[in-house]
Structures are given as structure tokens and as C-alpha cells.
Amino acid sequence: YVWLFGDTLIGSLAGETRSTARRVKREKAAGGFLVRNSVGALKVDQSSRKPIADMQFSWTVGSESDTALLVPKLPGGEPDDFIWPLAGLNYCHSGSSCKLVLVAALCSSVRAKVARLLDADTYQVKGSVVVVVHNPQDPPVDWRYDMKEVPA
């Protein structure tokens, strides 16, 4: 099973006990990052549908900061573009390998000052994309995928 996550806070919790207030450390030096998307893979027993291992979470680990697992691969894309996965389907056609087909929102960041002036969010949804993962049986960090915009 594959679980899709949008904005994901990767990090550790600060605080002594469950009864005290805790906060997430978001700075790299403190062990955390916010990434635009991540994936969880869970292996289950096919007959009982019960998990047979812990969920494995995946995102791109970088030297300066961690980043999203899935990044826009579109002509004319902007550096601040990102995708939020919405839904997926594992498709296996007889005689060929399985594909994972994802639908995602294509978004772009808006500068905070501009968002405040417009009384708007700090992101805008630009459209929708379909992502086809060609090797969904491999660990998500090794996925090869193509992306196409969905016409309006």
C-alpha cells in the first residue's frame, strides 16, 4: 500500500514528557524540514490485509535541506512550483508491468508580502497533473516517473 502526503514536517519533537508542551524542530541544525510531499509504503499480507512491517516513509534527503519526493517535471515550470498528491491508482495491464498513476495539484509559492497584500494564501493552485510512476514496486526514493498537465 502507498500513502500519499502533502506538506510534511520532517523532524524531531522537543519536550520532556507527553504532559509538557512539545514543538517540532524545523531547522536543519535541530533536525527538521518541511517538504511539499512525501510517501509512505506499507507491506501487507495479501490474504489477511494486515501489515507485515512498519511503514517506510520516503522523501528526498539533501545536503542543505530535505525536499519533496515528487518534483514537477514540466516544460516552462517555475522554480517555486510544487505538487501536492491527491489520489492514486495502481494499474496492472495484462502482459505488462504495473504502473502507479497519481493525480496531484500543481501549485506555486506566492511571496508572503504579496499574499498579505492580497489577503490570500502563500501558495496558488495552478492546475492539475497526472504522474505515472513506472517502477512502483521499487522503494519510492528510486521511482522513475513522468508528469503531464491535465488540460483545463
PDB file of C-alpha atoms in Angstrom:
ATOM      1  CA  TYR A   1       0.000   0.000   0.000  1.00  0.00           C
ATOM      2  CA  VAL A   2       1.139   3.534  -0.769  1.00  0.00           C
ATOM      3  CA  TRP A   3       0.160   6.512   1.351  1.00  0.00           C
ATOM      4  CA  LEU A   4       0.489   9.990  -0.193  1.00  0.00           C
ATOM      5  CA  PHE A   5       1.186  13.041   1.953  1.00  0.00           C
ATOM      6  CA  GLY A   6       1.125  16.738   1.059  1.00  0.00           C
ATOM      7  CA  ASP A   7       3.109  19.193   3.197  1.00  0.00           C
ATOM      8  CA  THR A   8       5.113  17.008   5.559  1.00  0.00           C
ATOM      9  CA  LEU A   9       7.008  18.169   8.608  1.00  0.00           C
ATOM     10  CA  ILE A  10      10.137  16.043   8.916  1.00  0.00           C
ATOM     11  CA  GLY A  11      11.870  16.407  12.236  1.00  0.00           C
ATOM     12  CA  SER A  12      12.010  15.622  15.884  1.00  0.00           C
ATOM     13  CA  LEU A  13       9.894  16.710  18.814  1.00  0.00           C
ATOM     14  CA  ALA A  14      11.170  18.850  21.632  1.00  0.00           C
ATOM     15  CA  GLY A  15       9.834  18.389  25.147  1.00  0.00           C
ATOM     16  CA  GLU A  16      10.390  16.167  28.121  1.00  0.00           C
ATOM     17  CA  THR A  17       7.146  14.243  28.524  1.00  0.00           C
ATOM     18  CA  ARG A  18       3.734  13.877  26.974  1.00  0.00           C
ATOM     19  CA  SER A  19       2.323  16.195  29.634  1.00  0.00           C
ATOM     20  CA  THR A  20       4.576  19.118  28.677  1.00  0.00           C
ATOM     21  CA  ALA A  21       4.180  21.264  25.615  1.00  0.00           C
ATOM     22  CA  ARG A  22       6.109  19.992  22.622  1.00  0.00           C
ATOM     23  CA  ARG A  23       7.187  21.680  19.447  1.00  0.00           C
ATOM     24  CA  VAL A  24       8.690  20.399  16.260  1.00  0.00           C
ATOM     25  CA  LYS A  25      12.254  21.431  15.498  1.00  0.00           C
ATOM     26  CA  ARG A  26      12.189  22.659  11.903  1.00  0.00           C
ATOM     27  CA  GLU A  27      15.727  23.936  11.404  1.00  0.00           C
ATOM     28  CA  LYS A  28      18.250  21.610   9.792  1.00  0.00           C
ATOM     29  CA  ALA A  29      20.607  22.030  12.743  1.00  0.00           C
ATOM     30  CA  ALA A  30      17.763  20.976  15.049  1.00  0.00           C
ATOM     31  CA  GLY A  31      16.832  18.016  12.835  1.00  0.00           C
ATOM     32  CA  GLY A  32      13.815  19.052  10.803  1.00  0.00           C
ATOM     33  CA  PHE A  33      12.404  20.296   7.484  1.00  0.00           C
ATOM     34  CA  LEU A  34       9.073  20.976   5.817  1.00  0.00           C
ATOM     35  CA  VAL A  35       8.807  19.157   2.481  1.00  0.00           C
ATOM     36  CA  ARG A  36       5.990  19.628  -0.046  1.00  0.00           C
ATOM     37  CA  ASN A  37       5.195  15.914  -0.349  1.00  0.00           C
ATOM     38  CA  SER A  38       6.288  12.515   0.884  1.00  0.00           C
ATOM     39  CA  VAL A  39       5.230   8.885   0.521  1.00  0.00           C
ATOM     40  CA  GLY A  40       4.678   6.052   2.953  1.00  0.00           C
ATOM     41  CA  ALA A  41       4.931   2.433   1.763  1.00  0.00           C
ATOM     42  CA  LEU A  42       3.324  -0.321   3.825  1.00  0.00           C
ATOM     43  CA  LYS A  43       3.741  -4.023   3.105  1.00  0.00           C
ATOM     44  CA  VAL A  44       0.721  -6.142   3.983  1.00  0.00           C
ATOM     45  CA  ASP A  45      -0.128  -9.821   3.966  1.00  0.00           C
ATOM     46  CA  GLN A  46      -2.265 -10.328   0.835  1.00  0.00           C
ATOM     47  CA  SER A  47      -4.693 -12.752   2.471  1.00  0.00           C
ATOM     48  CA  SER A  48      -5.215 -11.053   5.843  1.00  0.00           C
ATOM     49  CA  ARG A  49      -4.503  -7.454   4.694  1.00  0.00           C
ATOM     50  CA  LYS A  50      -2.580  -6.946   7.958  1.00  0.00           C
ATOM     51  CA  PRO A  51       0.737  -5.065   7.972  1.00  0.00           C
ATOM     52  CA  ILE A  52       3.795  -7.317   7.980  1.00  0.00           C
ATOM     53  CA  ALA A  53       6.318  -4.499   8.503  1.00  0.00           C
ATOM     54  CA  ASP A  54       6.483  -0.916   9.679  1.00  0.00           C
ATOM     55  CA  MET A  55       5.550   1.802   7.215  1.00  0.00           C
ATOM     56  CA  GLN A  56       8.593   3.172   5.390  1.00  0.00           C
ATOM     57  CA  PHE A  57       8.455   6.918   4.778  1.00  0.00           C
ATOM     58  CA  SER A  58      10.265   8.498   1.831  1.00  0.00           C
ATOM     59  CA  TRP A  59      11.287  11.988   0.736  1.00  0.00           C
ATOM     60  CA  THR A  60      14.425  13.398  -0.872  1.00  0.00           C
ATOM     61  CA  VAL A  61      17.268  13.893   1.588  1.00  0.00           C
ATOM     62  CA  GLY A  62      19.610  16.696   0.562  1.00  0.00           C
ATOM     63  CA  SER A  63      22.873  18.068   1.882  1.00  0.00           C
ATOM     64  CA  GLU A  64      21.427  21.547   2.566  1.00  0.00           C
ATOM     65  CA  SER A  65      17.805  20.626   3.232  1.00  0.00           C
ATOM     66  CA  ASP A  66      15.323  17.846   2.675  1.00  0.00           C
ATOM     67  CA  THR A  67      12.925  18.231  -0.242  1.00  0.00           C
ATOM     68  CA  ALA A  68       9.811  16.687  -1.730  1.00  0.00           C
ATOM     69  CA  LEU A  69       9.934  13.193  -3.175  1.00  0.00           C
ATOM     70  CA  LEU A  70       7.939  14.175  -6.272  1.00  0.00           C
ATOM     71  CA  VAL A  71       9.007  17.347  -8.065  1.00  0.00           C
ATOM     72  CA  PRO A  72       7.369  18.983 -11.098  1.00  0.00           C
ATOM     73  CA  LYS A  73       8.842  17.856 -14.415  1.00  0.00           C
ATOM     74  CA  LEU A  74       7.046  20.173 -16.798  1.00  0.00           C
ATOM     75  CA  PRO A  75       8.262  22.394 -19.635  1.00  0.00           C
ATOM     76  CA  GLY A  76       8.116  26.052 -18.662  1.00  0.00           C
ATOM     77  CA  GLY A  77       7.885  25.244 -14.956  1.00  0.00           C
ATOM     78  CA  GLU A  78       8.919  27.807 -12.373  1.00  0.00           C
ATOM     79  CA  PRO A  79      11.436  27.212  -9.542  1.00  0.00           C
ATOM     80  CA  ASP A  80       8.761  27.677  -6.852  1.00  0.00           C
ATOM     81  CA  ASP A  81       6.367  25.128  -8.379  1.00  0.00           C
ATOM     82  CA  PHE A  82       5.484  22.079  -6.303  1.00  0.00           C
ATOM     83  CA  ILE A  83       2.911  19.319  -6.289  1.00  0.00           C
ATOM     84  CA  TRP A  84       0.529  18.083  -3.655  1.00  0.00           C
ATOM     85  CA  PRO A  85      -0.521  14.485  -4.337  1.00  0.00           C
ATOM     86  CA  LEU A  86      -4.266  13.922  -4.107  1.00  0.00           C
ATOM     87  CA  ALA A  87      -5.050  10.339  -5.139  1.00  0.00           C
ATOM     88  CA  GLY A  88      -3.510   7.308  -6.774  1.00  0.00           C
ATOM     89  CA  LEU A  89      -4.304   4.056  -8.523  1.00  0.00           C
ATOM     90  CA  ASN A  90      -2.091   1.019  -9.076  1.00  0.00           C
ATOM     91  CA  TYR A  91      -2.732  -0.102 -12.657  1.00  0.00           C
ATOM     92  CA  CYS A  92      -1.645  -3.520 -13.909  1.00  0.00           C
ATOM     93  CA  HIS A  93      -2.434  -4.320 -17.528  1.00  0.00           C
ATOM     94  CA  SER A  94      -2.129  -7.972 -18.508  1.00  0.00           C
ATOM     95  CA  GLY A  95       1.212  -8.717 -20.141  1.00  0.00           C
ATOM     96  CA  SER A  96       2.908  -5.554 -18.879  1.00  0.00           C
ATOM     97  CA  SER A  97       4.384  -4.204 -15.683  1.00  0.00           C
ATOM     98  CA  CYS A  98       2.296  -2.320 -13.141  1.00  0.00           C
ATOM     99  CA  LYS A  99       2.196   1.487 -13.048  1.00  0.00           C
ATOM    100  CA  LEU A 100       1.196   3.809 -10.254  1.00  0.00           C
ATOM    101  CA  VAL A 101      -0.967   6.644 -11.572  1.00  0.00           C
ATOM    102  CA  LEU A 102      -1.241   9.702  -9.311  1.00  0.00           C
ATOM    103  CA  VAL A 103      -3.334  12.836  -9.585  1.00  0.00           C
ATOM    104  CA  ALA A 104      -1.850  15.921  -7.955  1.00  0.00           C
ATOM    105  CA  ALA A 105      -2.411  19.651  -7.631  1.00  0.00           C
ATOM    106  CA  LEU A 106       0.262  21.759  -9.329  1.00  0.00           C
ATOM    107  CA  CYS A 107       0.967  24.702  -7.025  1.00  0.00           C
ATOM    108  CA  SER A 108       3.302  27.659  -6.851  1.00  0.00           C
ATOM    109  CA  SER A 109       4.544  29.684  -3.916  1.00  0.00           C
ATOM    110  CA  VAL A 110       3.440  33.281  -3.508  1.00  0.00           C
ATOM    111  CA  ARG A 111       5.720  35.648  -1.623  1.00  0.00           C
ATOM    112  CA  ALA A 112       4.433  36.318   1.883  1.00  0.00           C
ATOM    113  CA  LYS A 113       4.283  40.097   1.348  1.00  0.00           C
ATOM    114  CA  VAL A 114       2.192  39.658  -1.792  1.00  0.00           C
ATOM    115  CA  ALA A 115      -0.098  37.172  -0.054  1.00  0.00           C
ATOM    116  CA  ARG A 116      -0.669  39.623   2.826  1.00  0.00           C
ATOM    117  CA  LEU A 117      -1.475  42.437   0.380  1.00  0.00           C
ATOM    118  CA  LEU A 118      -3.992  40.216  -1.394  1.00  0.00           C
ATOM    119  CA  ASP A 119      -5.257  38.682   1.857  1.00  0.00           C
ATOM    120  CA  ALA A 120      -4.523  35.303   0.291  1.00  0.00           C
ATOM    121  CA  ASP A 121      -2.658  32.070   0.975  1.00  0.00           C
ATOM    122  CA  THR A 122       1.093  31.839   0.381  1.00  0.00           C
ATOM    123  CA  TYR A 123       0.515  29.398  -2.456  1.00  0.00           C
ATOM    124  CA  GLN A 124      -1.709  29.216  -5.500  1.00  0.00           C
ATOM    125  CA  VAL A 125      -3.093  26.183  -7.298  1.00  0.00           C
ATOM    126  CA  LYS A 126      -2.081  26.468 -10.942  1.00  0.00           C
ATOM    127  CA  GLY A 127      -3.750  23.317 -12.207  1.00  0.00           C
ATOM    128  CA  SER A 128      -3.655  19.544 -12.015  1.00  0.00           C
ATOM    129  CA  VAL A 129      -1.109  16.973 -13.122  1.00  0.00           C
ATOM    130  CA  VAL A 130      -1.032  13.243 -13.663  1.00  0.00           C
ATOM    131  CA  VAL A 131       2.095  11.435 -12.515  1.00  0.00           C
ATOM    132  CA  VAL A 132       2.876   7.965 -13.885  1.00  0.00           C
ATOM    133  CA  VAL A 133       5.364   6.020 -11.772  1.00  0.00           C
ATOM    134  CA  HIS A 134       6.954   3.354 -13.968  1.00  0.00           C
ATOM    135  CA  ASN A 135       8.506   1.268 -11.166  1.00  0.00           C
ATOM    136  CA  PRO A 136       6.134   1.465  -8.158  1.00  0.00           C
ATOM    137  CA  GLN A 137       7.408  -1.868  -6.819  1.00  0.00           C
ATOM    138  CA  ASP A 138      10.788  -0.243  -6.070  1.00  0.00           C
ATOM    139  CA  PRO A 139      11.420   1.907  -2.980  1.00  0.00           C
ATOM    140  CA  PRO A 140       9.862   5.369  -3.545  1.00  0.00           C
ATOM    141  CA  VAL A 141      13.275   7.108  -3.479  1.00  0.00           C
ATOM    142  CA  ASP A 142      14.114   5.090  -6.634  1.00  0.00           C
ATOM    143  CA  TRP A 143      10.882   5.839  -8.516  1.00  0.00           C
ATOM    144  CA  ARG A 144      11.117   6.863 -12.169  1.00  0.00           C
ATOM    145  CA  TYR A 145       8.146   8.935 -13.232  1.00  0.00           C
ATOM    146  CA  ASP A 146       6.675  11.157 -15.930  1.00  0.00           C
ATOM    147  CA  MET A 147       4.300  14.040 -15.379  1.00  0.00           C
ATOM    148  CA  LYS A 148       1.681  15.637 -17.638  1.00  0.00           C
ATOM    149  CA  GLU A 149      -0.580  18.627 -17.066  1.00  0.00           C
ATOM    150  CA  VAL A 150      -4.314  17.981 -17.136  1.00  0.00           C
ATOM    151  CA  PRO A 151      -5.924  20.387 -19.622  1.00  0.00           C
ATOM    152  CA  ALA A 152      -8.344  22.885 -18.067  1.00  0.00           C
TER     153      ALA A 152
END
